[in-house]
Each structure stands twice: as C-alpha cells, then as structure tokens.
Amino acid sequence: MSSKVAAPGLFDAAIIKRASIDAFKKLDPRRLARNPVIFVTEIVSALVTAFFVRDLIAQNGQAFFSGQIAAWLWFTVLFANFAEAVAEGRGKAQADALRKTRSDTLAKRLIDPCGEAGMKEVYQGVSALELRVGDIVLVEPGDLIPGDGEVTEGVASVNESAITGESAPVIREAGGDRSAVTGGTTVLSDWIKVKITAAPGSTFIDRMIALVEGAQRQKTPNELALSILLSGLTIVFLIVCVTLWPLAVYSGAYLSITVLIALLVCLIPTTIGGLLSAIGIAGMDRLIRFNVVATSGRAVEAAGDVDTLLLDKTGTITFGNRMADEFVPVGGVSEHRLAEAVLLASLADETPEGRSIVALATSRYGLEAPVLGAEAMIVPFSAHTRISGVDLPGRSLRKGAVDAVLAQATPAVSEWIGGGTTTLSPSAVDRARVEFDQAVERISRAGGTPLAVSENGRLLGVVHLKDIIKPDIKARFAALRAMGIKTVMVTGDNPITAAAIAGEAGVDDFIAQAKPEDKLAYIRREQQGGRLIAMCGDGTNDAPALAQADVGVAMQTGTQAAREAGNMVDLDSDPTKLIEIVQIGKQLLMTRGSLTTFSIANDVAKYFAIIPALFVAAYPQLETLNVMKLASPQSAILSAVIFNALIIIALIPLALKGVEYRPVGAAALLRRNLLIYGLGGIIVPFGGIKAIDLVVSLLHLA
C-alpha cells in the first residue's frame, strides 16, 4: 500500500501565515488584471478610499460611512487574494518538501569507456549540476541518482520514497519498461549505469515543483469561458450602475458615488470571481495529494469530461498474475496423480504462476512439496520452447503452452503407474485427446489460460490458470456507466478469453490481441466522434496513444518516453487510479459549477437589500420590497457590502475541499445543483444580510 503525499491541514498555521502575507502581495494591479472581477473591485476600492480621504479632510459627515465602505471593499479584494494564496500555499508546502530531495550530489561520470589500458572504465567525480544530457554515470549502493535518466546497464533496488511516498524499494534495470530513474532517489543494492536524459533545472522534480506551486498554471478553456462570462456580467452591471445616476437625478433621489460603487460590487459576481483561481489550484492539489502530478489544469479539467476510459487488463482489471484455479485430468488419470506430477514440474518454477500451482497442489490435495535431489535435471522455461519441467529417473515431466506440449506428445506410450507399466490402446489415446481438447476449449471460453501437462510424452491433463478479477472493479465500472462513461478493456488475449474476462469484469467493450497501433487507432476513431478519451500506460510503445489521448496517465515506473507523452504522471504507478482521476476531475467541474450558481443566485437577495434603500425616498412604493426590514438605507448598503466580503472567506473551505462527488447523471446533478446552490444562494444572503444589519444597527455603525 502506498502512502500518499502528506497533505497539510486546511487551516495549517504556516499556510495561513504565508497566505496572509501573499494576499497583500497580490494587490499588485498587474497580477490582479488576470481576474477582471476582482481587478474592477480593487479599482473602485481605491476610488472610494480617495473619497473617504476627501470627506475626512473636509470633515464631511459622510466620512465615517465612506470609510467603512472602503474598508470592506478592500477586505473583499484581500479575501479573494487570500483564497488563492491558501490554495497556492498548500502546493508550496509540498514543493518545499520536494526541494529537500534536490541536492548538489557528487556524480561518477564515465569519461573513458575503455580506460587507458583498455581494461577498466574510468570515472570522474563531478557535481550533479555539471551533468549534461547524454552523460553516463555509475550509481552504486548508497548513492543518490544525480539526475533523470534511463538505465543502460545493470539492475538495482531503488528507494523512491522521496518522490512517491512509497517505502518499499523498486527494481530498476536496463531495457524494458522499468528502466526510467528519477534524480534524488537512492540506490539500495547492486549498481546501475544511467544515461542522463534531463538537464539540471528541467528534471522531473523541477517540473513537479513548478507545477505544485502553480507557477506555470494556465487557465483552462472552461475557466476562460467562465472568465469571459463574469467579465460580461461586470460590464453589464457597470452600465446599469452608471445609468442609475441620471435616473436618480430625474427622480429627485440623491445617490453618492460611494453608494453606486457599493451597489456595483454587490451586484457583480465577486464570490465566484474571488474563488475561481482557488478552485482550479485546489483541483491540481487534490491530484498531488493522491500522488498524481498533472502537467496542466487542462488535464484535470479534461478528466472531468472524459467519455471513454481505456484500461489495460493486466494489473488494472485483474491482479496481474495468473493463478492456478483447478487441475483437469484426462485419459483416466486421477486428479491426485495429475496434481503430484505438476507439483514436481513446478517446484523449481519461481514465476507467480509456478508458485500458485505449488500452493494449489499442497493446499487442495494435501501433497507435501518434496526436495528435488541431485539426480533431478531442471528444465527452465524459455520463450523459445514455452515449456518448463523436470527430468527424474524414469520420468520426464513437462508443463507449458498447449501447442508446445502437444508437439512433444506421442500418440501411444507406456504409462508409469507405481513402478509398473501399461499400454494405452489407440481408442483410449483418442478419447484422452478429445477430453484434452474439450478441457482446453472450456478453460479458454471461461477467460482462463490452459497449461498442458505431460509425463514421458503422454498428456496427463490441463492446469487452469485464471486471471483473478479485482473484487470491487465491477461495482466501480457500474458507477462509471451511471455517469455515462464507457469503459474499454485492452488486452493481448485472444477474443474468446478477452470476451469472458470483459463479461466478468463488467466493462462495456474490449480490444483483443491489441498492439500499440490498435490503441492509437481506437483513440483517434473515438475522438473523431466527439468523445474525450483517457488511458494509462508505462512503456515506450504506449507513448503515441498517451500523447493522443485527452487524458494520458503515465506511470512513474515507466519509460521516459511515456512520462513525457502523457499529461499526468502517477507516482504510485497504479493503473486503477485512472478511475479516481476521473472522479477528481468531475469534482473540480462540479465545484466550479456549484459556486458559480451560488454566486449569481445570491445577487438576487442583494437587489432586495440595496435597490429599495436607494430609491425608497423617491418611490415610497419600493418599501414593499424591503422584505428584510433593514434599519436604514445606509445600514442596508453597508450590510450588503459586509456580507459580500464575508461570504468569500466562508466559502474558501468548500472551494479547497471541493463539492462532494456522487456518480449521478447530468440531469440529477443539475437538479441537485439548482436545489442546493441555486435556492441556497438566494436564501442564505437574506438571513446573512439581516443578521449583519442587526449588528450594524446595534453598534450604530451606519
């Protein structure tokens, strides 16, 4: 079990202290210009502050009121900055932890592959900061790997806990999909030669630090669209407030610029404007705490809109190791004898399949695992023969692929039974072959892998190796289906086996006998139909599909090519996490939509607070709209401004934590959103503004 990246508390003292300071730093107009709503609020806050200074110098009776309005407008801006700073602070705390893994270590760089005498390689000790792409370094037990690279020679046990949080060491070796290593990790045993693939300053840790700090975070398409909408609403309400001036003059009502500014700030969507950046940063932060690094906010958002999930069978849907499930004897052989034969043939087999055969034979049939003597000749498995086994005096036991074992079987041979021999008739051999073929077909149709067993060339039976489906995977796929997401299993198995496993796991579709180009072709075909695709991979052959997918999750243990092709990196290298990534993406979209609904809805209550207060003198009939029975016009305006500022700080925990995710359809989600955040956005301000008005009136602040 992997330990996740330590998450600082929501109200961690260090984060709050840093965020409080950063909130003032973010008052820089050049930084606020990226957020039009809060930028406008800052401009009008400065304007009201100027009026306050003017009234104070002139000893105008309005100075106290305008001073309070100015103060709460500045609080509105600061609270919005504080929300973003808290979200960034959580990332900065994680970045500080990552920085501790970087050090100016001493690297053993290869400078002469042959050496002066042509016998021994020559290495030079250099600073890790001096390494360049293409350099070869030697890393021995206890050494820190000085930079990102690929293992070119050797095999070693590596401690990657500084990056992944996983305490168990992992094996890194040359070739294959486990050759990538990360700078800052430690070699525990053996040695490896590493070819540096990233220059100092652009390593994986450097990219992680930049990402978790949000320094390179760009607005996603949905954020840009929402920003345009909020900017449009700001312009509309700005025009409304400007046109109210001549309307008030015509009506004989007096409206100060301070009051009009207070109205503008209350009507524009300052709530969502102040929380929008925090929501996006928090979404990436939730992924980081789940040990997934997203290279951009786009990837997180795309995960929430995914229509189709591509998942590898092995290690994702199944546990990854085929396990012996049953022994099927043929030709009159007893199960006990088949179990005894296959046990002997598997004693020296250290593969997971071999160990599972030994475990099944000893547990189900009560056999004792004997010790092979010196006379035993082990036949190791090879990719060429696809057979393994053992040769004992008078016995040649083999197990392996069906076609490979059949090629060695003889049509009629002597059968060894307790030291005696009998001869099988041709008809008995034929019956045994029919039984054998039937067993192989049954196991294949059930989604298993048949393993043939023979003794001295005679078929004894079949071992049923079964891909064990993860117990909770079917329910998770059902939840995804309820959300409208299609699941597709990718496997190299034959279509019959793939269909059986797909049916048991509950996936919607499968790609059998899949090659890398098949994955890429499927993704492109689905994307042409307007669908968003997510997939995970770890090998160089997965890189094209990872790059093509809308959400490509590369495994940290995979190759450098795979990590560069994807737009997310899973530090735990757990393919099943793709499902949680989709859920985090959807939670991000739900949170943004819910708070946008709340922000726009709570403007309704502010209409009832401010509009009657502004025009009740000129139009007494508007008193009927004063449903909250606010104490005075000034009290109503001040209470609305105070509520407008405080609601931002009140919603920061929700923006950072996210709206609770539930796998429901779009229609049900819309109803829930409107009921809780739409209706709630209307009701809450009525109670909040009224409560603030009571306090304001009691303290005679207005």
Tab-separated table of N, CA, C and O in Angstrom, residues 149-151 154-156 158 160 170-181 192 538-540 555-560 572-575:
chain	number	residue	atom	x	y	z
A	149	GLY	N	17.070	9.845	-15.835
A	149	GLY	CA	17.748	9.128	-16.901
A	149	GLY	C	17.171	7.758	-17.147
A	149	GLY	O	16.145	7.369	-16.578
A	150	GLU	N	17.843	7.021	-18.030
A	150	GLU	CA	17.472	5.654	-18.386
A	150	GLU	C	18.625	4.731	-18.007
A	150	GLU	O	19.798	5.043	-18.257
A	151	VAL	N	18.281	3.592	-17.402
A	151	VAL	CA	19.303	2.612	-17.045
A	151	VAL	C	19.803	1.946	-18.330
A	151	VAL	O	19.021	1.391	-19.104
A	154	GLY	N	22.969	-2.915	-16.014
A	154	GLY	CA	22.847	-3.291	-14.617
A	154	GLY	C	21.408	-3.343	-14.136
A	154	GLY	O	20.465	-2.999	-14.856
A	155	VAL	N	21.266	-3.787	-12.895
A	155	VAL	CA	19.966	-3.843	-12.228
A	155	VAL	C	20.187	-3.497	-10.762
A	155	VAL	O	21.202	-3.870	-10.175
A	156	ALA	N	19.254	-2.751	-10.169
A	156	ALA	CA	19.434	-2.312	-8.783
A	156	ALA	C	18.086	-2.126	-8.109
A	156	ALA	O	17.053	-1.933	-8.759
A	158	VAL	N	15.967	0.339	-5.872
A	158	VAL	CA	15.980	1.797	-5.725
A	158	VAL	C	14.894	2.229	-4.746
A	158	VAL	O	13.744	1.775	-4.837
A	160	GLU	N	12.490	5.015	-3.853
A	160	GLU	CA	11.886	6.204	-4.467
A	160	GLU	C	10.934	6.914	-3.520
A	160	GLU	O	10.083	7.687	-3.949
A	170	VAL	N	11.934	-0.422	-5.300
A	170	VAL	CA	11.522	-0.942	-6.604
A	170	VAL	C	12.766	-1.356	-7.380
A	170	VAL	O	13.873	-0.905	-7.098
A	171	ILE	N	12.570	-2.220	-8.349
A	171	ILE	CA	13.681	-2.706	-9.166
A	171	ILE	C	13.767	-1.862	-10.435
A	171	ILE	O	12.764	-1.617	-11.110
A	172	ARG	N	14.963	-1.411	-10.748
A	172	ARG	CA	15.210	-0.684	-11.991
A	172	ARG	C	16.308	-1.431	-12.752
A	172	ARG	O	17.339	-1.781	-12.172
A	173	GLU	N	16.065	-1.668	-14.040
A	173	GLU	CA	17.011	-2.440	-14.828
A	173	GLU	C	17.033	-1.946	-16.259
A	173	GLU	O	16.100	-1.266	-16.715
A	174	ALA	N	18.095	-2.287	-16.969
A	174	ALA	CA	18.248	-1.864	-18.357
A	174	ALA	C	17.245	-2.600	-19.235
A	174	ALA	O	16.955	-3.774	-19.028
A	175	GLY	N	16.712	-1.872	-20.235
A	175	GLY	CA	15.762	-2.471	-21.166
A	175	GLY	C	14.382	-2.580	-20.555
A	175	GLY	O	14.181	-2.477	-19.349
A	176	GLY	N	13.383	-2.768	-21.406
A	176	GLY	CA	12.019	-2.928	-20.927
A	176	GLY	C	11.401	-1.634	-20.461
A	176	GLY	O	11.873	-0.534	-20.769
A	177	ASP	N	10.329	-1.778	-19.662
A	177	ASP	CA	9.550	-0.624	-19.227
A	177	ASP	C	9.858	-0.204	-17.796
A	177	ASP	O	9.124	0.577	-17.210
A	178	ARG	N	10.929	-0.746	-17.205
A	178	ARG	CA	11.300	-0.382	-15.846
A	178	ARG	C	12.703	0.213	-15.817
A	178	ARG	O	13.474	-0.013	-14.893
A	179	SER	N	13.022	0.955	-16.854
A	179	SER	CA	14.386	1.470	-16.979
A	179	SER	C	14.526	2.929	-16.564
A	179	SER	O	15.633	3.425	-16.408
A	180	ALA	N	13.422	3.648	-16.391
A	180	ALA	CA	13.490	5.074	-16.063
A	180	ALA	C	13.799	5.266	-14.583
A	180	ALA	O	13.230	4.583	-13.726
A	181	VAL	N	14.700	6.193	-14.287
A	181	VAL	CA	15.024	6.537	-12.906
A	181	VAL	C	14.901	8.048	-12.739
A	181	VAL	O	15.013	8.813	-13.699
A	192	ILE	N	23.949	0.391	-11.126
A	192	ILE	CA	23.394	0.667	-12.446
A	192	ILE	C	24.194	1.784	-13.107
A	192	ILE	O	24.802	2.612	-12.430
A	538	ASP	N	2.751	2.691	-19.546
A	538	ASP	CA	4.068	2.858	-18.934
A	538	ASP	C	5.222	2.578	-19.891
A	538	ASP	O	6.366	2.873	-19.577
A	539	GLY	N	4.937	2.017	-21.055
A	539	GLY	CA	6.007	1.648	-21.966
A	539	GLY	C	6.211	2.641	-23.087
A	539	GLY	O	5.350	3.484	-23.368
A	540	THR	N	7.355	2.522	-23.735
A	540	THR	CA	7.629	3.369	-24.899
A	540	THR	C	6.594	3.145	-25.990
A	540	THR	O	6.198	4.083	-26.692
A	555	MET	N	2.862	6.064	-16.017
A	555	MET	CA	3.331	5.509	-14.746
A	555	MET	C	4.731	6.042	-14.433
A	555	MET	O	5.588	6.116	-15.319
A	556	GLN	N	4.965	6.397	-13.178
A	556	GLN	CA	6.281	6.879	-12.764
A	556	GLN	C	7.358	5.823	-12.999
A	556	GLN	O	8.507	6.146	-13.299
A	557	THR	N	6.990	4.549	-12.895
A	557	THR	CA	7.961	3.477	-13.101
A	557	THR	C	8.206	3.209	-14.575
A	557	THR	O	9.044	2.377	-14.917
A	558	GLY	N	7.488	3.874	-15.452
A	558	GLY	CA	7.611	3.627	-16.876
A	558	GLY	C	8.791	4.335	-17.503
A	558	GLY	O	9.638	4.922	-16.823
A	559	THR	N	8.824	4.298	-18.815
A	559	THR	CA	9.945	4.882	-19.543
A	559	THR	C	9.821	6.398	-19.612
A	559	THR	O	8.743	6.966	-19.419
A	560	GLN	N	10.951	7.039	-19.933
A	560	GLN	CA	10.972	8.490	-20.079
A	560	GLN	C	10.034	8.927	-21.202
A	560	GLN	O	9.350	9.945	-21.092
A	572	ASP	N	2.547	6.535	-7.951
A	572	ASP	CA	2.398	5.199	-7.378
A	572	ASP	C	2.412	4.108	-8.437
A	572	ASP	O	2.434	2.924	-8.104
A	573	SER	N	2.343	4.507	-9.719
A	573	SER	CA	2.296	3.542	-10.822
A	573	SER	C	1.173	2.532	-10.619
A	573	SER	O	1.360	1.322	-10.768
A	574	ASP	N	-0.001	3.039	-10.292
A	574	ASP	CA	-1.183	2.198	-10.069
A	574	ASP	C	-2.199	2.488	-11.172
A	574	ASP	O	-2.874	3.516	-11.137
A	575	PRO	N	-2.344	1.606	-12.160
A	575	PRO	CA	-3.237	1.896	-13.288
A	575	PRO	C	-4.692	2.090	-12.888
A	575	PRO	O	-5.423	2.810	-13.561
